[in-house]
Amino acid sequence: MKKGFLAMENNHEKKAAPILTQFLIFSTILLVANILSTGISLIWSEFPVPTPLIGLILLFMALVSGLVKLEQVESLSTNLIGLIGLLFVPSGISLASSLDLFKQEGIKIIVVVIISTVVLLLSIAYTSQLVAKISDKLHHKS
Amino acid sequence: MLSFLSTPFWGIFLTIFVYWIGQQLFKKFPIFIFQPLLIGMVLGILVLIGLSSLLHQPIVSVYKQYKIGGDLIFWFLSPATMAFAVPLYKRRDLVKRYWLRIFTSLFVGLSVALFIIFTISHLFGLSKIATIAMLPQAATTAIALPISSVIAGGGQLGATASSITAMAVIINAVVIYALGNQLVKWFRLDKDPMGLGLAFGTAGHAIGSAKAIKIGEVEGAMASISMVVIGLIVDLIVPTFAKLMGLM
């Protein structure tokens, strides 16, 4: 890795926008994302595109295009990401509604998930190593 | 007197309380099994089971009462997932320079992993619904759950599949948190910092990214990028894969 690889953008510290502005930006984007998500599901019912995913892409595009400034969303984002563990708890507890299935297959499911985690880790890591090797070779040739 | 159970206050309180206990335990005993999220989930389920036998009500109706408040907290997962655009934007220099490598690695890596996960689920004799629930686990919860639900056919089946996926995503994080460093050593993953970061973000989600940041800066940045990009790729290929395998 070359030096400067991680050169962060120059940190121009600007004052965070008022929290109401941040809420408004988030809720506007989520509303638009939800309309788009519903629209896509009407045309293409088998390919769900979840609202948060569209929202993420929209917010990213808004930041890149300068429509939304970093200081208008940064502090709310940081706070939400900091709370993400808590936000996961209700979906974990939702297992209580599927205890029957879990009683029958729980141990098997947990074993499969543990193996799957390792499979995901290795297959992504090794594919990336392979891709790096191939692109290095291509660069040498050219 | 017990009418508070069917107000949102109950679910909100229980969610925050069990997570808080998890955090306190983790502060005192920083071992992987005391992951606040895992403790919160297990404690929460135990409380609901306890209530169900105390009130002689089926667990499903006790859960439905919890869900009124739980859903309010769960809703915030949408803006929180969207918020990951900000760290992605701050790293847009890396995204710009390496987008092809990031995208190819995640796309090919996930496709291979899906085949293996599907085969393993088959070998273990998992039911169709549980097999479906295993497929979107590379994405973070807010993206994985709706996909899982739609593939399973929505309704009650969808709810079952997404609750299993939710558990899978939590276990992913716990496994990476607990075994991440050993896995890196055993499989020599440290010779490619970028790949290591991408793999940690995919397999371990937000907790995997936090772990990757501790390993190194490149690893951490790549992990948070991969968490976002893999959500997009899961959304692109998992429904197609499920169709090909006759699960949908």
Short mmCIF file of C-alpha atoms in Angstrom, two decimals:
data_model
loop_
_atom_site.label_atom_id
_atom_site.label_comp_id
_atom_site.label_asym_id
_atom_site.label_seq_id
_atom_site.Cartn_x
_atom_site.Cartn_y
_atom_site.Cartn_z
CA MET A 1 0.00 0.00 0.00
CA LYS A 2 1.36 3.36 -0.98
CA LYS A 3 1.66 6.23 1.40
CA GLY A 4 -1.20 8.64 1.28
CA PHE A 5 -3.54 5.71 0.78
CA LEU A 6 -5.54 6.81 3.72
CA ALA A 7 -5.21 10.52 3.23
CA MET A 8 -8.41 11.80 4.71
CA GLU A 9 -10.00 14.79 3.19
CA ASN A 10 -8.82 17.96 4.85
CA ASN A 11 -10.94 18.25 7.92
CA HIS A 12 -12.71 21.53 7.53
CA GLU A 13 -14.56 21.58 10.82
CA LYS A 14 -17.90 23.22 10.17
CA LYS A 15 -20.66 23.70 12.66
CA ALA A 16 -23.21 20.92 12.64
CA ALA A 17 -26.59 21.87 11.20
CA PRO A 18 -29.49 22.18 13.70
CA ILE A 19 -30.93 18.80 14.64
CA LEU A 20 -34.30 19.64 13.06
CA THR A 21 -32.60 20.23 9.69
CA GLN A 22 -30.84 16.87 10.02
CA PHE A 23 -34.12 15.15 10.87
CA LEU A 24 -35.79 16.80 7.90
CA ILE A 25 -33.08 15.65 5.47
CA PHE A 26 -33.25 12.09 6.80
CA SER A 27 -37.02 11.88 6.71
CA THR A 28 -37.25 13.43 3.25
CA ILE A 29 -34.77 10.94 1.81
CA LEU A 30 -36.48 8.01 3.56
CA LEU A 31 -39.86 9.07 2.22
CA VAL A 32 -38.55 9.34 -1.35
CA ALA A 33 -36.71 6.01 -0.91
CA ASN A 34 -39.90 4.38 0.29
CA ILE A 35 -41.88 5.64 -2.70
CA LEU A 36 -39.15 4.34 -5.03
CA SER A 37 -39.03 1.00 -3.18
CA THR A 38 -42.80 0.56 -3.49
CA GLY A 39 -42.62 1.55 -7.16
CA ILE A 40 -39.91 -1.04 -7.87
CA SER A 41 -41.85 -3.74 -6.04
CA LEU A 42 -44.91 -3.04 -8.21
CA ILE A 43 -42.92 -3.50 -11.41
CA TRP A 44 -40.62 -6.23 -10.15
CA SER A 45 -42.28 -7.98 -7.26
CA GLU A 46 -39.64 -10.70 -6.91
CA PHE A 47 -36.76 -8.29 -6.50
CA PRO A 48 -37.26 -6.38 -3.30
CA VAL A 49 -35.11 -3.27 -2.92
CA PRO A 50 -35.38 -2.31 0.75
CA THR A 51 -36.07 1.34 1.57
CA PRO A 52 -32.91 1.80 3.72
CA LEU A 53 -30.73 0.60 0.84
CA ILE A 54 -32.25 3.12 -1.57
CA GLY A 55 -31.98 5.77 1.15
CA LEU A 56 -28.30 5.00 1.59
CA ILE A 57 -27.66 5.36 -2.14
CA LEU A 58 -29.71 8.58 -2.33
CA LEU A 59 -27.90 10.14 0.64
CA PHE A 60 -24.54 9.17 -0.85
CA MET A 61 -25.50 10.73 -4.19
CA ALA A 62 -26.81 13.84 -2.46
CA LEU A 63 -23.48 14.22 -0.63
CA VAL A 64 -21.39 13.66 -3.76
CA SER A 65 -23.45 16.11 -5.78
CA GLY A 66 -23.26 18.73 -3.03
CA LEU A 67 -27.02 18.86 -2.64
CA VAL A 68 -26.54 17.91 1.00
CA LYS A 69 -23.52 19.10 2.94
CA LEU A 70 -21.62 16.79 5.25
CA GLU A 71 -22.29 18.97 8.31
CA GLN A 72 -26.03 18.72 7.58
CA VAL A 73 -26.10 14.98 8.24
CA GLU A 74 -22.90 14.05 10.02
CA SER A 75 -23.80 14.29 13.69
CA LEU A 76 -27.15 12.52 13.35
CA SER A 77 -25.43 9.77 11.34
CA THR A 78 -22.73 9.30 13.93
CA ASN A 79 -25.31 9.09 16.71
CA LEU A 80 -27.48 6.58 14.85
CA ILE A 81 -24.53 4.37 13.94
CA GLY A 82 -23.36 4.51 17.55
CA LEU A 83 -26.72 3.12 18.64
CA ILE A 84 -26.85 0.37 16.07
CA GLY A 85 -26.37 -2.45 18.59
CA LEU A 86 -29.49 -1.39 20.50
CA LEU A 87 -31.49 -1.07 17.28
CA PHE A 88 -30.75 -4.71 16.48
CA VAL A 89 -32.25 -5.99 19.74
CA PRO A 90 -35.94 -6.07 18.65
CA SER A 91 -35.12 -8.11 15.56
CA GLY A 92 -33.19 -10.54 17.76
CA ILE A 93 -36.11 -10.83 20.15
CA SER A 94 -38.43 -11.49 17.16
CA LEU A 95 -37.07 -15.03 17.36
CA ALA A 96 -39.53 -15.48 20.23
CA SER A 97 -42.27 -15.67 17.60
CA SER A 98 -40.55 -18.55 15.80
CA LEU A 99 -39.63 -20.67 18.82
CA ASP A 100 -41.37 -23.74 17.36
CA LEU A 101 -39.17 -23.82 14.29
CA PHE A 102 -36.22 -23.00 16.51
CA LYS A 103 -36.95 -25.93 18.85
CA GLN A 104 -36.91 -28.33 15.91
CA GLU A 105 -33.93 -26.95 14.02
CA GLY A 106 -32.22 -24.46 16.35
CA ILE A 107 -28.95 -26.31 16.92
CA LYS A 108 -28.62 -27.18 13.23
CA ILE A 109 -29.34 -23.57 12.26
CA ILE A 110 -26.73 -22.22 14.68
CA VAL A 111 -24.10 -24.67 13.39
CA VAL A 112 -24.90 -23.74 9.77
CA VAL A 113 -24.66 -20.02 10.62
CA ILE A 114 -21.29 -20.47 12.33
CA ILE A 115 -19.94 -22.39 9.31
CA SER A 116 -21.49 -19.82 6.94
CA THR A 117 -19.71 -16.98 8.75
CA VAL A 118 -16.34 -18.66 8.17
CA VAL A 119 -17.31 -19.47 4.57
CA LEU A 120 -18.21 -15.83 3.90
CA LEU A 121 -15.00 -14.59 5.53
CA LEU A 122 -12.74 -16.95 3.57
CA SER A 123 -14.45 -16.72 0.22
CA ILE A 124 -14.40 -12.91 0.21
CA ALA A 125 -10.82 -12.73 1.50
CA TYR A 126 -9.49 -15.31 -0.98
CA THR A 127 -11.42 -13.87 -3.92
CA SER A 128 -9.93 -10.48 -3.13
CA GLN A 129 -6.41 -11.99 -3.04
CA LEU A 130 -7.08 -13.62 -6.40
CA VAL A 131 -8.45 -10.43 -7.91
CA ALA A 132 -5.37 -8.55 -6.66
CA LYS A 133 -3.06 -11.12 -8.28
CA ILE A 134 -4.89 -10.97 -11.60
CA SER A 135 -4.91 -7.17 -11.70
CA ASP A 136 -1.19 -7.08 -10.82
CA LYS A 137 -0.46 -9.41 -13.74
CA LEU A 138 -2.52 -7.31 -16.12
CA HIS A 139 -0.65 -4.21 -15.02
CA HIS A 140 2.72 -5.89 -15.63
CA LYS A 141 1.73 -6.87 -19.14
CA SER A 142 0.55 -3.45 -20.18
CA MET B 1 -53.13 -3.59 35.99
CA LEU B 2 -51.16 -5.45 33.36
CA SER B 3 -52.52 -3.22 30.64
CA PHE B 4 -49.12 -1.51 30.40
CA LEU B 5 -47.99 -4.64 28.56
CA SER B 6 -49.98 -3.64 25.52
CA THR B 7 -48.61 -0.09 25.36
CA PRO B 8 -45.45 0.87 23.43
CA PHE B 9 -43.78 1.84 26.72
CA TRP B 10 -43.30 -1.81 27.64
CA GLY B 11 -41.48 -2.88 24.46
CA ILE B 12 -39.31 0.23 24.44
CA PHE B 13 -38.37 -0.22 28.08
CA LEU B 14 -37.59 -3.93 27.75
CA THR B 15 -35.41 -3.38 24.65
CA ILE B 16 -33.34 -0.65 26.28
CA PHE B 17 -33.16 -2.41 29.64
CA VAL B 18 -31.87 -5.77 28.35
CA TYR B 19 -29.32 -4.03 26.11
CA TRP B 20 -28.17 -1.91 29.02
CA ILE B 21 -27.68 -5.03 31.15
CA GLY B 22 -25.71 -6.52 28.28
CA GLN B 23 -23.47 -3.46 28.17
CA GLN B 24 -22.88 -3.49 31.93
CA LEU B 25 -22.00 -7.20 31.85
CA PHE B 26 -19.66 -6.62 28.94
CA LYS B 27 -17.91 -3.81 30.80
CA LYS B 28 -17.34 -6.06 33.79
CA PHE B 29 -16.49 -9.22 31.88
CA PRO B 30 -15.18 -8.30 28.45
CA ILE B 31 -15.45 -11.77 26.93
CA PHE B 32 -17.13 -12.43 23.64
CA ILE B 33 -20.13 -14.29 24.99
CA PHE B 34 -21.20 -11.12 26.79
CA GLN B 35 -21.76 -9.21 23.56
CA PRO B 36 -24.43 -6.67 24.64
CA LEU B 37 -26.50 -7.54 21.60
CA LEU B 38 -26.43 -11.28 22.22
CA ILE B 39 -27.18 -10.86 25.93
CA GLY B 40 -29.97 -8.41 25.14
CA MET B 41 -31.54 -10.81 22.68
CA VAL B 42 -31.33 -13.86 24.96
CA LEU B 43 -32.52 -11.94 28.05
CA GLY B 44 -35.39 -10.41 26.11
CA ILE B 45 -36.56 -13.79 24.85
CA LEU B 46 -36.25 -15.28 28.35
CA VAL B 47 -38.35 -12.46 29.82
CA LEU B 48 -41.04 -13.09 27.20
CA ILE B 49 -40.98 -16.85 27.85
CA GLY B 50 -41.23 -16.17 31.59
CA LEU B 51 -44.16 -13.81 31.10
CA SER B 52 -45.90 -16.28 28.86
CA SER B 53 -45.84 -19.03 31.48
CA LEU B 54 -46.65 -16.59 34.29
CA LEU B 55 -49.73 -15.22 32.50
CA HIS B 56 -50.68 -18.57 30.90
CA GLN B 57 -50.63 -16.92 27.51
CA PRO B 58 -49.04 -18.31 24.36
CA ILE B 59 -45.57 -16.87 23.65
CA VAL B 60 -46.80 -15.51 20.33
CA SER B 61 -49.32 -13.16 21.96
CA VAL B 62 -46.78 -12.05 24.57
CA TYR B 63 -44.38 -11.31 21.71
CA LYS B 64 -47.07 -9.36 19.87
CA GLN B 65 -47.42 -7.09 22.89
CA TYR B 66 -43.66 -6.58 23.05
CA LYS B 67 -43.60 -5.87 19.33
CA ILE B 68 -45.70 -2.69 19.70
CA GLY B 69 -42.80 -0.93 21.40
CA GLY B 70 -40.08 -3.06 19.80
CA ASP B 71 -41.17 -1.95 16.35
CA LEU B 72 -40.72 1.70 17.29
CA ILE B 73 -37.06 1.05 18.10
CA PHE B 74 -36.67 -1.30 15.15
CA TRP B 75 -37.88 1.46 12.85
CA PHE B 76 -34.77 3.50 13.61
CA LEU B 77 -32.70 0.80 11.94
CA SER B 78 -33.78 2.31 8.60
CA PRO B 79 -32.24 5.77 9.13
CA ALA B 80 -29.29 4.14 10.90
CA THR B 81 -28.58 1.95 7.87
CA MET B 82 -28.98 4.94 5.61
CA ALA B 83 -26.50 6.81 7.82
CA PHE B 84 -23.71 4.52 6.62
CA ALA B 85 -23.66 6.73 3.50
CA VAL B 86 -21.66 9.22 5.58
CA PRO B 87 -18.63 7.00 6.38
CA LEU B 88 -18.82 5.76 2.79
CA TYR B 89 -18.76 9.36 1.54
CA LYS B 90 -15.77 10.20 3.73
CA ARG B 91 -13.92 7.29 2.13
CA ARG B 92 -14.99 8.08 -1.41
CA ASP B 93 -11.32 8.42 -2.43
CA LEU B 94 -10.84 4.70 -1.72
CA VAL B 95 -14.14 3.79 -3.35
CA LYS B 96 -13.17 5.72 -6.48
CA ARG B 97 -9.73 4.15 -6.72
CA TYR B 98 -10.65 0.57 -5.96
CA TRP B 99 -14.33 0.26 -6.94
CA LEU B 100 -13.72 -2.44 -9.54
CA ARG B 101 -11.66 -4.56 -7.17
CA ILE B 102 -14.12 -4.07 -4.31
CA PHE B 103 -17.13 -4.89 -6.45
CA THR B 104 -15.56 -7.92 -8.17
CA SER B 105 -14.24 -9.38 -4.92
CA LEU B 106 -17.58 -9.02 -3.17
CA PHE B 107 -19.66 -10.17 -6.15
CA VAL B 108 -17.61 -13.28 -6.91
CA GLY B 109 -16.90 -14.01 -3.25
CA LEU B 110 -20.56 -13.84 -2.30
CA SER B 111 -21.65 -15.98 -5.27
CA VAL B 112 -19.21 -18.71 -4.26
CA ALA B 113 -20.27 -18.42 -0.62
CA LEU B 114 -23.96 -18.71 -1.53
CA PHE B 115 -23.39 -22.04 -3.27
CA ILE B 116 -21.45 -23.37 -0.31
CA ILE B 117 -24.00 -22.11 2.24
CA PHE B 118 -26.85 -23.60 0.21
CA THR B 119 -25.04 -26.96 0.01
CA ILE B 120 -24.26 -26.98 3.73
CA SER B 121 -27.88 -26.15 4.60
CA HIS B 122 -28.92 -29.05 2.38
CA LEU B 123 -26.43 -31.45 3.98
CA PHE B 124 -27.68 -30.50 7.45
CA GLY B 125 -31.22 -31.13 6.26
CA LEU B 126 -32.52 -27.65 7.07
CA SER B 127 -36.13 -26.97 6.12
CA LYS B 128 -36.84 -24.76 3.13
CA ILE B 129 -37.70 -21.77 5.28
CA ALA B 130 -34.49 -22.04 7.31
CA THR B 131 -32.44 -22.46 4.11
CA ILE B 132 -33.98 -19.28 2.70
CA ALA B 133 -33.17 -17.49 5.94
CA MET B 134 -29.48 -18.44 5.58
CA LEU B 135 -29.01 -16.78 2.18
CA PRO B 136 -29.19 -12.99 2.88
CA GLN B 137 -27.03 -13.13 6.02
CA ALA B 138 -24.09 -11.30 4.42
CA ALA B 139 -26.14 -8.09 4.39
CA THR B 140 -26.78 -6.05 7.49
CA THR B 141 -30.15 -6.52 9.27
CA ALA B 142 -32.16 -3.67 7.75
CA ILE B 143 -31.32 -4.93 4.26
CA ALA B 144 -31.29 -8.69 4.93
CA LEU B 145 -34.66 -8.96 6.71
CA PRO B 146 -36.91 -7.57 3.96
CA ILE B 147 -35.13 -9.71 1.35
CA SER B 148 -35.50 -12.82 3.50
CA SER B 149 -39.17 -12.06 4.01
CA VAL B 150 -39.96 -11.56 0.32
CA ILE B 151 -38.14 -14.74 -0.77
CA ALA B 152 -40.03 -16.75 1.85
CA GLY B 153 -43.29 -15.42 0.40
CA GLY B 154 -44.20 -12.70 2.91
CA GLY B 155 -46.82 -13.00 5.63
CA GLN B 156 -46.23 -15.41 8.52
CA LEU B 157 -43.62 -17.39 6.56
CA GLY B 158 -41.81 -14.16 5.79
CA ALA B 159 -41.84 -13.19 9.46
CA THR B 160 -40.40 -16.58 10.45
CA ALA B 161 -37.66 -16.42 7.82
CA SER B 162 -36.67 -12.90 8.77
CA SER B 163 -36.50 -13.71 12.48
CA ILE B 164 -34.09 -16.57 11.70
CA THR B 165 -32.06 -14.26 9.43
CA ALA B 166 -31.96 -11.69 12.24
CA MET B 167 -30.47 -14.30 14.54
CA ALA B 168 -28.00 -15.35 11.85
CA VAL B 169 -26.76 -11.78 11.42
CA ILE B 170 -26.24 -11.48 15.18
CA ILE B 171 -24.37 -14.81 15.36
CA ASN B 172 -22.17 -13.76 12.39
CA ALA B 173 -21.05 -10.76 14.40
CA VAL B 174 -20.45 -12.80 17.55
CA VAL B 175 -18.37 -15.39 15.66
CA ILE B 176 -16.21 -12.73 14.00
CA TYR B 177 -15.83 -10.90 17.28
CA ALA B 178 -14.79 -14.10 19.07
CA LEU B 179 -12.71 -15.88 16.44
CA GLY B 180 -11.71 -13.11 14.01
CA ASN B 181 -8.08 -12.85 15.12
CA GLN B 182 -7.57 -16.63 15.17
CA LEU B 183 -9.14 -17.04 11.72
CA VAL B 184 -6.79 -14.37 10.35
CA LYS B 185 -3.83 -16.30 11.75
CA TRP B 186 -4.97 -19.77 10.68
CA PHE B 187 -5.81 -18.82 7.13
CA ARG B 188 -3.06 -16.19 6.65
CA LEU B 189 -5.52 -13.49 5.73
CA ASP B 190 -3.24 -10.68 6.87
CA LYS B 191 -1.15 -10.63 3.69
CA ASP B 192 -3.99 -8.78 1.92
CA PRO B 193 -5.27 -5.94 4.15
CA MET B 194 -7.92 -4.92 1.64
CA GLY B 195 -9.36 -8.42 1.35
CA LEU B 196 -9.22 -8.83 5.11
CA GLY B 197 -11.24 -5.64 5.59
CA LEU B 198 -13.81 -6.59 2.95
CA ALA B 199 -14.20 -10.03 4.51
CA PHE B 200 -14.61 -8.66 8.04
CA GLY B 201 -17.25 -6.18 6.96
CA THR B 202 -19.19 -8.86 5.10
CA ALA B 203 -18.99 -11.68 7.61
CA GLY B 204 -19.15 -9.57 10.76
CA HIS B 205 -21.21 -6.51 9.78
CA ALA B 206 -20.92 -3.46 12.08
CA ILE B 207 -19.12 -5.42 14.80
CA GLY B 208 -16.78 -6.94 12.22
CA SER B 209 -15.98 -3.43 10.99
CA ALA B 210 -15.22 -2.28 14.53
CA LYS B 211 -12.87 -5.27 14.87
CA ALA B 212 -11.23 -4.49 11.51
CA ILE B 213 -10.54 -0.90 12.59
CA LYS B 214 -8.52 -2.33 15.49
CA ILE B 215 -6.42 -4.43 13.07
CA GLY B 216 -5.52 -1.49 10.85
CA GLU B 217 -6.72 1.62 9.10
CA VAL B 218 -6.95 0.10 5.61
CA GLU B 219 -8.79 -2.90 7.03
CA GLY B 220 -11.25 -0.69 8.91
CA ALA B 221 -12.00 1.54 5.95
CA MET B 222 -12.52 -1.42 3.64
CA ALA B 223 -14.77 -3.15 6.17
CA SER B 224 -17.10 -0.18 6.41
CA ILE B 225 -17.17 0.14 2.62
CA SER B 226 -17.89 -3.56 2.16
CA MET B 227 -20.76 -3.47 4.66
CA VAL B 228 -22.53 -1.01 2.40
CA VAL B 229 -21.59 -2.49 -0.98
CA ILE B 230 -22.41 -6.05 0.06
CA GLY B 231 -25.95 -4.91 0.92
CA LEU B 232 -26.35 -3.83 -2.68
CA ILE B 233 -24.86 -7.08 -4.03
CA VAL B 234 -26.99 -9.27 -1.75
CA ASP B 235 -30.00 -7.40 -3.03
CA LEU B 236 -28.89 -8.00 -6.63
CA ILE B 237 -28.02 -11.69 -6.48
CA VAL B 238 -29.75 -13.43 -3.58
CA PRO B 239 -33.32 -13.35 -5.03
CA THR B 240 -31.95 -14.60 -8.38
CA PHE B 241 -30.01 -17.35 -6.63
CA ALA B 242 -33.08 -18.39 -4.62
CA LYS B 243 -35.05 -18.61 -7.85
CA LEU B 244 -32.40 -20.68 -9.58
CA MET B 245 -32.35 -23.09 -6.64
CA GLY B 246 -36.11 -23.44 -6.72
CA LEU B 247 -36.62 -21.81 -3.31
CA MET B 248 -38.93 -19.12 -4.62
#
